Structures are given as structure tokens and as C-alpha cells.
Coordinates of C-alpha atoms in Angstrom, one line a residue:
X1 CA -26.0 -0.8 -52.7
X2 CA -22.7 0.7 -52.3
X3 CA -24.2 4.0 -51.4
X4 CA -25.8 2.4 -48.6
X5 CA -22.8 0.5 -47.2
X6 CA -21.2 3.7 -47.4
X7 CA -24.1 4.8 -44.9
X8 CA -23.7 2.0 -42.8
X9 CA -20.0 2.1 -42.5
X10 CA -20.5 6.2 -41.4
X11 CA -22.9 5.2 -39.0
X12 CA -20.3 2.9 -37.8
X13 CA -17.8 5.4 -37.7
X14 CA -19.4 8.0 -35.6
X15 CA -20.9 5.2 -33.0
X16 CA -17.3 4.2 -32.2
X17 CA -16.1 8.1 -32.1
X18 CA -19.2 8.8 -29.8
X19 CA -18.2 6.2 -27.7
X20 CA -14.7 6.7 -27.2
X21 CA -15.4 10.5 -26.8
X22 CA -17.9 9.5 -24.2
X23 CA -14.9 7.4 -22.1
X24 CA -14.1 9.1 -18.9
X25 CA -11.5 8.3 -16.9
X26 CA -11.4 8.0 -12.5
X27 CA -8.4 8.0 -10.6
X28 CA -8.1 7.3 -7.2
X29 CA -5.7 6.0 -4.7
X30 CA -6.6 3.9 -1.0
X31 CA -4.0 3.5 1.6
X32 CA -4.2 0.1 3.4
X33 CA -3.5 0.0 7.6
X34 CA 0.1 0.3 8.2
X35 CA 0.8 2.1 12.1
X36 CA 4.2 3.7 11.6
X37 CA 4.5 2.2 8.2
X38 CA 2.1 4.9 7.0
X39 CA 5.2 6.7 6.1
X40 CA 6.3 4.1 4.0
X41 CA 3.0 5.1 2.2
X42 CA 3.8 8.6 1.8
X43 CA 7.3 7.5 0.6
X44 CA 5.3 5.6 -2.2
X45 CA 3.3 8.6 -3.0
X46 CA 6.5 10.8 -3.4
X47 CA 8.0 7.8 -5.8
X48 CA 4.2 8.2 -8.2
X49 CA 4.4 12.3 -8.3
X50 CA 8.6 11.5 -9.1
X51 CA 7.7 9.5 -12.8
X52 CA 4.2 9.8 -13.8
X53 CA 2.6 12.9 -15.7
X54 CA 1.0 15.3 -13.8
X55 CA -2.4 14.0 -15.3
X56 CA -1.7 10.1 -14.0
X57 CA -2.1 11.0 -10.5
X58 CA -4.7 13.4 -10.0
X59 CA -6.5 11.3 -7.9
X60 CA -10.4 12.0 -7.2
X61 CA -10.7 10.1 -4.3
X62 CA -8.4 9.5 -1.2
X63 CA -9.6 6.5 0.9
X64 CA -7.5 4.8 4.0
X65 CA -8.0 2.4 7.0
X66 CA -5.7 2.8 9.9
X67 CA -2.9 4.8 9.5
X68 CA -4.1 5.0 6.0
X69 CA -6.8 7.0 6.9
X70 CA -4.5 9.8 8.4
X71 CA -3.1 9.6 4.5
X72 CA -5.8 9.7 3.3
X73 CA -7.7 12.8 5.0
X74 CA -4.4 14.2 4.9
X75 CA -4.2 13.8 1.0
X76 CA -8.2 14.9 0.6
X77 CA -7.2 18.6 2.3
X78 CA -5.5 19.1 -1.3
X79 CA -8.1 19.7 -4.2
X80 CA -7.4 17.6 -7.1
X81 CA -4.3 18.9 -9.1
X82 CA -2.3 19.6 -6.4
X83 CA -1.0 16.4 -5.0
X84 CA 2.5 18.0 -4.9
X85 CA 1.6 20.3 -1.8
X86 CA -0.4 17.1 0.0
X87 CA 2.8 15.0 -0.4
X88 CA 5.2 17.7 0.9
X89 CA 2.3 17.6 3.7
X90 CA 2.0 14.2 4.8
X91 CA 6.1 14.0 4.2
X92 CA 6.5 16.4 6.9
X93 CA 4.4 15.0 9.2
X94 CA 5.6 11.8 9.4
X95 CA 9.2 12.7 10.1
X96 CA 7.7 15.0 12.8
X97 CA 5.9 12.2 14.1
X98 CA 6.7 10.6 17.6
X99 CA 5.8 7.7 19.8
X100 CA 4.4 9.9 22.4
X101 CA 2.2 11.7 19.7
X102 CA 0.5 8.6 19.3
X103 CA 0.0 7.1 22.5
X104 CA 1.3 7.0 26.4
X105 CA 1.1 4.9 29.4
X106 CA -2.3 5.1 31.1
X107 CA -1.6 7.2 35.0
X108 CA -1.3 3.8 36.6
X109 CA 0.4 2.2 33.6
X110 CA -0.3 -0.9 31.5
X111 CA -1.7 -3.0 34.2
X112 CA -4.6 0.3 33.8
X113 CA -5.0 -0.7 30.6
X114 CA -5.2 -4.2 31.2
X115 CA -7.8 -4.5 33.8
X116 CA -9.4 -1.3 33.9
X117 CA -9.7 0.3 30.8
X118 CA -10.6 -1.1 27.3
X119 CA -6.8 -0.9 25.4
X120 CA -3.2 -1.1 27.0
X121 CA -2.0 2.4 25.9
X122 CA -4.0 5.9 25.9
X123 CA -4.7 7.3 23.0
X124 CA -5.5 10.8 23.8
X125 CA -2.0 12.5 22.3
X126 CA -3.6 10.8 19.1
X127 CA -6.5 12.8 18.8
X128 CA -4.8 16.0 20.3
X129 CA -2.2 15.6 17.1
X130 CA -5.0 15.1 14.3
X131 CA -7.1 18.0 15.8
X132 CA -4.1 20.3 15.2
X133 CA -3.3 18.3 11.8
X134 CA -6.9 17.9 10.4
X135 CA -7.9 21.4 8.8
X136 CA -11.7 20.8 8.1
X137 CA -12.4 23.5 6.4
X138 CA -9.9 22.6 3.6
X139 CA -11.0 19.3 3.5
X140 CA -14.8 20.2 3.0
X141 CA -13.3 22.8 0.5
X142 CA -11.5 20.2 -1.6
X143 CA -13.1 18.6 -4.4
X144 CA -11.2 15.5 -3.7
X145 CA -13.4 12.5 -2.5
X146 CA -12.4 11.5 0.7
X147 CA -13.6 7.7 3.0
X148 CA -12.2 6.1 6.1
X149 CA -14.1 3.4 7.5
X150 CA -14.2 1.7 11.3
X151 CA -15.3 -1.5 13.0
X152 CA -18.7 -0.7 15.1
X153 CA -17.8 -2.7 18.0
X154 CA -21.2 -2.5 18.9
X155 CA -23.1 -3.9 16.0
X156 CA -20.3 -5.6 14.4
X157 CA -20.6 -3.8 11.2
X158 CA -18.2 -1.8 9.2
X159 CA -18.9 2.2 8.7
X160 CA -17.9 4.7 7.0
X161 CA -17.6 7.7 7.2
X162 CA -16.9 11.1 4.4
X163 CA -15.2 14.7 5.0
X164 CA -18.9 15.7 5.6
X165 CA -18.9 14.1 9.2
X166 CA -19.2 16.3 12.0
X167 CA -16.8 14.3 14.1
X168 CA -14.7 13.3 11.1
X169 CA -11.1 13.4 13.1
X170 CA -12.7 11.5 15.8
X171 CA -13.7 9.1 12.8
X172 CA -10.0 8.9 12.2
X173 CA -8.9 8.0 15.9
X174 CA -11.6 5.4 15.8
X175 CA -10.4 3.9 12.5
X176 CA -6.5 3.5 13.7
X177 CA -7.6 2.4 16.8
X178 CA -5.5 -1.7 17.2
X179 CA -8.0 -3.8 18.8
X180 CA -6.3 -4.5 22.7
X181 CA -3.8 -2.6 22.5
X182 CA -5.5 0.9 21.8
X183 CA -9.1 2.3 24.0
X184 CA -12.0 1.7 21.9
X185 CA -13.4 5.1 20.9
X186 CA -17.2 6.7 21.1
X187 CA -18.2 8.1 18.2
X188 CA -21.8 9.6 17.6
X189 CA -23.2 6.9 20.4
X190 CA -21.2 3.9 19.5
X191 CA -17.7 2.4 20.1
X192 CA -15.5 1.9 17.7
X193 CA -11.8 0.1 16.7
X194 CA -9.5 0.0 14.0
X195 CA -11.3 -0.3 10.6
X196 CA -8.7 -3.4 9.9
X197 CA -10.5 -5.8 11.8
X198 CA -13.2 -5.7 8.9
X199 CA -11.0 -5.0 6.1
X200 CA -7.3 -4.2 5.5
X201 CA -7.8 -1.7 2.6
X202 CA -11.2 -0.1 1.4
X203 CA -10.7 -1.0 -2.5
X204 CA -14.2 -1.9 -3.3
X205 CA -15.7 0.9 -1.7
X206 CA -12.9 3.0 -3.6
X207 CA -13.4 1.5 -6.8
X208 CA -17.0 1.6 -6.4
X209 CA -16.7 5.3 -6.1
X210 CA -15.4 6.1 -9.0
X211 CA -17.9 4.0 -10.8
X212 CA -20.5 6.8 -9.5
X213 CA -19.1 8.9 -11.3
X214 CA -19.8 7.8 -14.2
X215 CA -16.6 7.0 -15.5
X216 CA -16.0 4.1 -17.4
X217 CA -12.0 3.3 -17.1
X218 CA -11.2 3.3 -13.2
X219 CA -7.2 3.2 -11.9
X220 CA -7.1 2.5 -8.6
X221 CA -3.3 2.9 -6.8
X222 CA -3.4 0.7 -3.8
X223 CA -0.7 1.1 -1.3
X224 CA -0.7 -2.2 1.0
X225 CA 1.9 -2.3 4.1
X226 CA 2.8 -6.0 5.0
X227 CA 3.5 -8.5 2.6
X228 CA 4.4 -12.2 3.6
X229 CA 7.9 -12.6 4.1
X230 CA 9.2 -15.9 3.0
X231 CA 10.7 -18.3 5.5
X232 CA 12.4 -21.8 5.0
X233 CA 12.3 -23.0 8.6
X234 CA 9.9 -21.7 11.5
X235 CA 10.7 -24.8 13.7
X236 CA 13.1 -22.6 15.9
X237 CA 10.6 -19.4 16.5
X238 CA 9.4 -18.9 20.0
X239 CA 6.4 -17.0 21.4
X240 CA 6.3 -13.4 19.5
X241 CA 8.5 -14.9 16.6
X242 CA 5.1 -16.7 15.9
X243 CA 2.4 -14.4 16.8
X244 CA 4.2 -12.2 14.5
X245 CA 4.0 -15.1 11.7
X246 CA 0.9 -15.3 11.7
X247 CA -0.3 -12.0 11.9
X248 CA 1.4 -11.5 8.3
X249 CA -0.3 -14.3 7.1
X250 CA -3.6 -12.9 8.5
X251 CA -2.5 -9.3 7.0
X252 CA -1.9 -10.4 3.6
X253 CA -5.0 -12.5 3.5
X254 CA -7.0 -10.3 4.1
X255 CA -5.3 -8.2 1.4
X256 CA -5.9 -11.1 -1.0
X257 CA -9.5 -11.2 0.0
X258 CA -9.8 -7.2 -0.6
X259 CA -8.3 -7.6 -3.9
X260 CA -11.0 -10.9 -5.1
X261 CA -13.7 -9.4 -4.0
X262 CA -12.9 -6.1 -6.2
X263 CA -12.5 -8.8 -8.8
X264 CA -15.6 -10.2 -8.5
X265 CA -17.9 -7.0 -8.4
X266 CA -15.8 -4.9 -10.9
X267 CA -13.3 -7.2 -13.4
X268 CA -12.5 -4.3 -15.8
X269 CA -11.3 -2.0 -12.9
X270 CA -7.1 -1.5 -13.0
X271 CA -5.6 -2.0 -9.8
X272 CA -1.8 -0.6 -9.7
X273 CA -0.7 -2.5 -6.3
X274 CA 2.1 -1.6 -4.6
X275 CA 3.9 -3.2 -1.7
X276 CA 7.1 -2.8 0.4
X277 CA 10.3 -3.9 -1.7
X278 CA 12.1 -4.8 1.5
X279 CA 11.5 -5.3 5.1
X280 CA 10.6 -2.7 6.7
X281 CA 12.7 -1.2 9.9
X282 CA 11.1 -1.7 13.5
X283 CA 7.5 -2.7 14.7
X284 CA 4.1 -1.2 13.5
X285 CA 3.9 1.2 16.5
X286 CA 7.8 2.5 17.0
X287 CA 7.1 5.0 15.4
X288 CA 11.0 5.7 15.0
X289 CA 12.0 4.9 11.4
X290 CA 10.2 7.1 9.6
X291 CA 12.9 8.7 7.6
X292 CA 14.1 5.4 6.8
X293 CA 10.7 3.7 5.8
X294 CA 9.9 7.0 3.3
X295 CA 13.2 6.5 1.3
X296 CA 12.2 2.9 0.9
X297 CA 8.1 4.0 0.3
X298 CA 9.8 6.4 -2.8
X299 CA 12.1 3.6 -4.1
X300 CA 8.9 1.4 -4.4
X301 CA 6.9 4.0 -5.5
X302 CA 9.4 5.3 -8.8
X303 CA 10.1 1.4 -9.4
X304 CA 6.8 -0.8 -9.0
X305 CA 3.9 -0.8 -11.7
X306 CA 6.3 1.2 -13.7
X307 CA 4.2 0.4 -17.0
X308 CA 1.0 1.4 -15.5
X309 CA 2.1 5.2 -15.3
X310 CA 0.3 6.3 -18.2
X311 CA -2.6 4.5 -18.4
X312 CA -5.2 6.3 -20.3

């Protein structure tokens, strides 16, 4: 009898071992729509790499909508294990960034835009920057996973697209392209804007990722731009006041809705969310603040989900 407990309790033993030595672990991390505030994301990214171990933030997969995608196919040039050189990347390009790299006055000027073409502002400097930023063949070279996604104006639906997409930087004009205020952009036969309007941040299809893998723990680091500010009294705000209100109310719930629905398809996934600490200087498309907004991204980044950092 006590033989065969002995037996039993072995068996025991080397099921649990087997198991546990079976565990893998996928890292990834998914920057959320942010227009000049993507530096703000990079700042966050410097804050991880400044106090976690090497090993917490090798991430296999960069995903992004927006601005976030420019992180993100910025991030994916790097192979995994060498996130320092695709921080001191994206660093450098968002304090080179400029207004004018992003966008200009249409020939005849807003009006242009207003009547005669389909967003206020030309977007061509936009495209001419990520053609000289975007190296493709590091990016297909990388074995980092890489996914942006944009809205299909066309057929309402949201696609996505990987680093093996022949028009992959026109993939990431067409997912930071701002509904009205931006052209739409043709992309393989259909027009496309900013992947926002369908969802802020691409966490389930992140998340979901990782699950291919095979791994069975998954750490997700989600970097979402726009919190709600609080506000006592919003008797006295006038037009843009207002419009501004509520477009952070839209913003974070549709953050909210990102984050339940990763809930409901994958509960034991670990989400280490990180949002601005402070307010953040300027509008979305000043592009003038970046210095400023990547000090405040790195504060955030060393100082939020500070007990997360080694997860294993």
C-alpha cells in the first residue's frame, strides 16, 4: 500500500514538473492612437528598458493604431533582444519630427480640403517621411511580430495588415489617417482612415497573437494616450472646450471597451496598462512638444505597473 502511494505521489511529482517545464512565456507590447503624443509612447518605452531586466521586455510582437503604428513598425525593425537600439530609434525620430512632416495646406488651402478633396490637410509629407523611415528589409528580417490595422472605408470593416504587406508603409499612412481632417488613402483597391475609428488599441488581436504561439502566460504592455481628465464644472465651456470633452470621453471608452473585450476572450492574459501621469502639452497634431511629452512618457514608464516588472 505504501509502495504504491509512493507511486502515485511520483507520478504526481513529475506531472506538475512536466507542466511547469512546458509553461512558456509571450511578451508583447501594442501602442494605442496618440498623433503627436506617440512620443509620449516612446518616452514610456524608454521608462520600461530604464527598470525592468533585459528579459521583461523582449517583446515578440509590436502592434499599433495611429501614431502607434509608426511605434510599432518602428519597434518591429529591431529583432527581439534588441529593444535598446529600437528605443534610441523611435527617440530620435520624434524629436526630429515636424508639423510640416506630417501634413500641409492643400495648393488652394483648407477650403481645398473642405470641398474638394476628402480631408482638410494633405498628407503627402507623411508618406514621404515613413518611406525614408520604414526600412523593409529589416523589418521582414526581424523576428519580431509586427500588426497595424485600418478602417476600410469601403466595406466598413477593420484590416490588418503584417510586415509581409507589399504596401506596408502605405498601410501605416492609412492607419494614422484622422477621419476629416486627414485624405482617405487607397490601399490595394480600397480607401482607407485611421484604424481608431474601429478600435483605439489592437489588444485582442495582440493578445491573441501570442496565444499562437503556444505560450501559455501572456504580458501584454499597453501604452494608451488620453485618459479622462476630471472636471468639477463644464457649465462654462464653449464650442471646442466641448468637442474636446467629449472626444476624451469617446477616447477612453473605447479604451475601456478594448480592455473588456480582451477580458472576455482571454481572462488569464496580464495586461500592464500604462497611461499619461499628467496632461499632456499641446493638441494631438502640434506636433511641437515632443521633447517635453518623452520626459513625461519615461517618468510614466519607470513609475507605473512598477510590480509587474518581473513577471515570470
Amino acid at each position: 500500500m505504501l509502495k504504491n502511494q509512493h507511486i502515485v505521489l511520483f507520478v504526481l511529482l513529475f506531472i506538475i514538473n512536466f507542466t511547469f517545464s512546458q509553461s512558456t512565456t509571450c511578451r508583447a507590447i501594442t501602442f494605442s492612437g496618440a498623433g503627436d503624443r506617440g512620443a509620449w509612447e516612446v518616452g514610456v518605452v524608454m521608462g520600461i528598458l530604464n527598470v525592468r531586466d533585459p528579459e521583461d521586455y523582449k517583446w515578440q510582437f509590436a502592434t499599433g493604431i495611429s501614431a502607434g503604428s509608426i511605434n510599432a513598425i518602428g519597434m518591429s525593425m529591431f529583432k527581439v533582444g534588441d529593444e535598446t537600439s529600437a528605443r534610441d530609434f523611435l527617440e530620435k525620430q520624434w524629436l526630429d519630427i515636424k508639423r510640416d512632416n506630417v501634413y500641409v495646406n492643400w495648393k488652394d488651402g483648407p477650403i481645398d480640403g473642405l470641398f474638394f478633396k476628402s480631408g482638410l490637410f494633405d498628407t503627402t509629407p507623411l508618406l514621404n517621411f515613413l518611406t525614408g523611415l520604414v526600412n523593409v528589409t529589416s523589418l521582414l528580417q526581424s523576428d519580431r511580430g509586427f500588426l497595424i490595422g485600418a478602417t476600410n472605408i469601403d466595406t466598413g470593416d477593420f484590416d490588418r495588415f503584417n510586415k509581409t504587406d507589399a504596401n506596408i508603409t502605405l498601410g501605416v499612412v492609412a492607419s494614422s489617417s484622422v477621419p476629416l481632417v486627414f485624405p482617405m488613402i487607397l490601399k490595394d483597391g480600397y480607401n482607407y482612415c485611421d484604424g481608431g475609428v474601429s478600435y483605439m488599441t489592437p489588444i485582442t488581436d495582440t493578445v491573441r497573437l501570442c496565444y499562437d504561439t503556444g505560450a501559455t502566460d501572456v504580458i501584454v504592455d499597453v501604452i494608451l494616450e488620453g485618459p479622462l481628465e476630471p472636471m468639477e464644472n463644464v457649465s462654462s465651456m464653449h464650442t471646442i472646450d466641448v468637442l474636446m470633452r467629449e472626444s476624451s470621453i469617446l477616447t477612453r471608452n473605447f479604451h475601456l471597451k478594448d480592455i473588456e473585450n480582451v477580458y472576455m476572450a482571454f481572462p488569464n492574459a496580464t495586461l500592464n496598462i500604462y497611461t499619461p501621469g499628467q496632461k499632456l502639452p499641446g493638441y494631438v497634431l502640434g506636433f511641437q512638444y515632443s521633447a517635453e511629452m518623452i520626459k513625461i512618457g519615461l517618468n510614466d514608464g519607470e513609475t507605473q505597473n512598477i510590480g509587474n516588472k518581473s513577471i515570470r
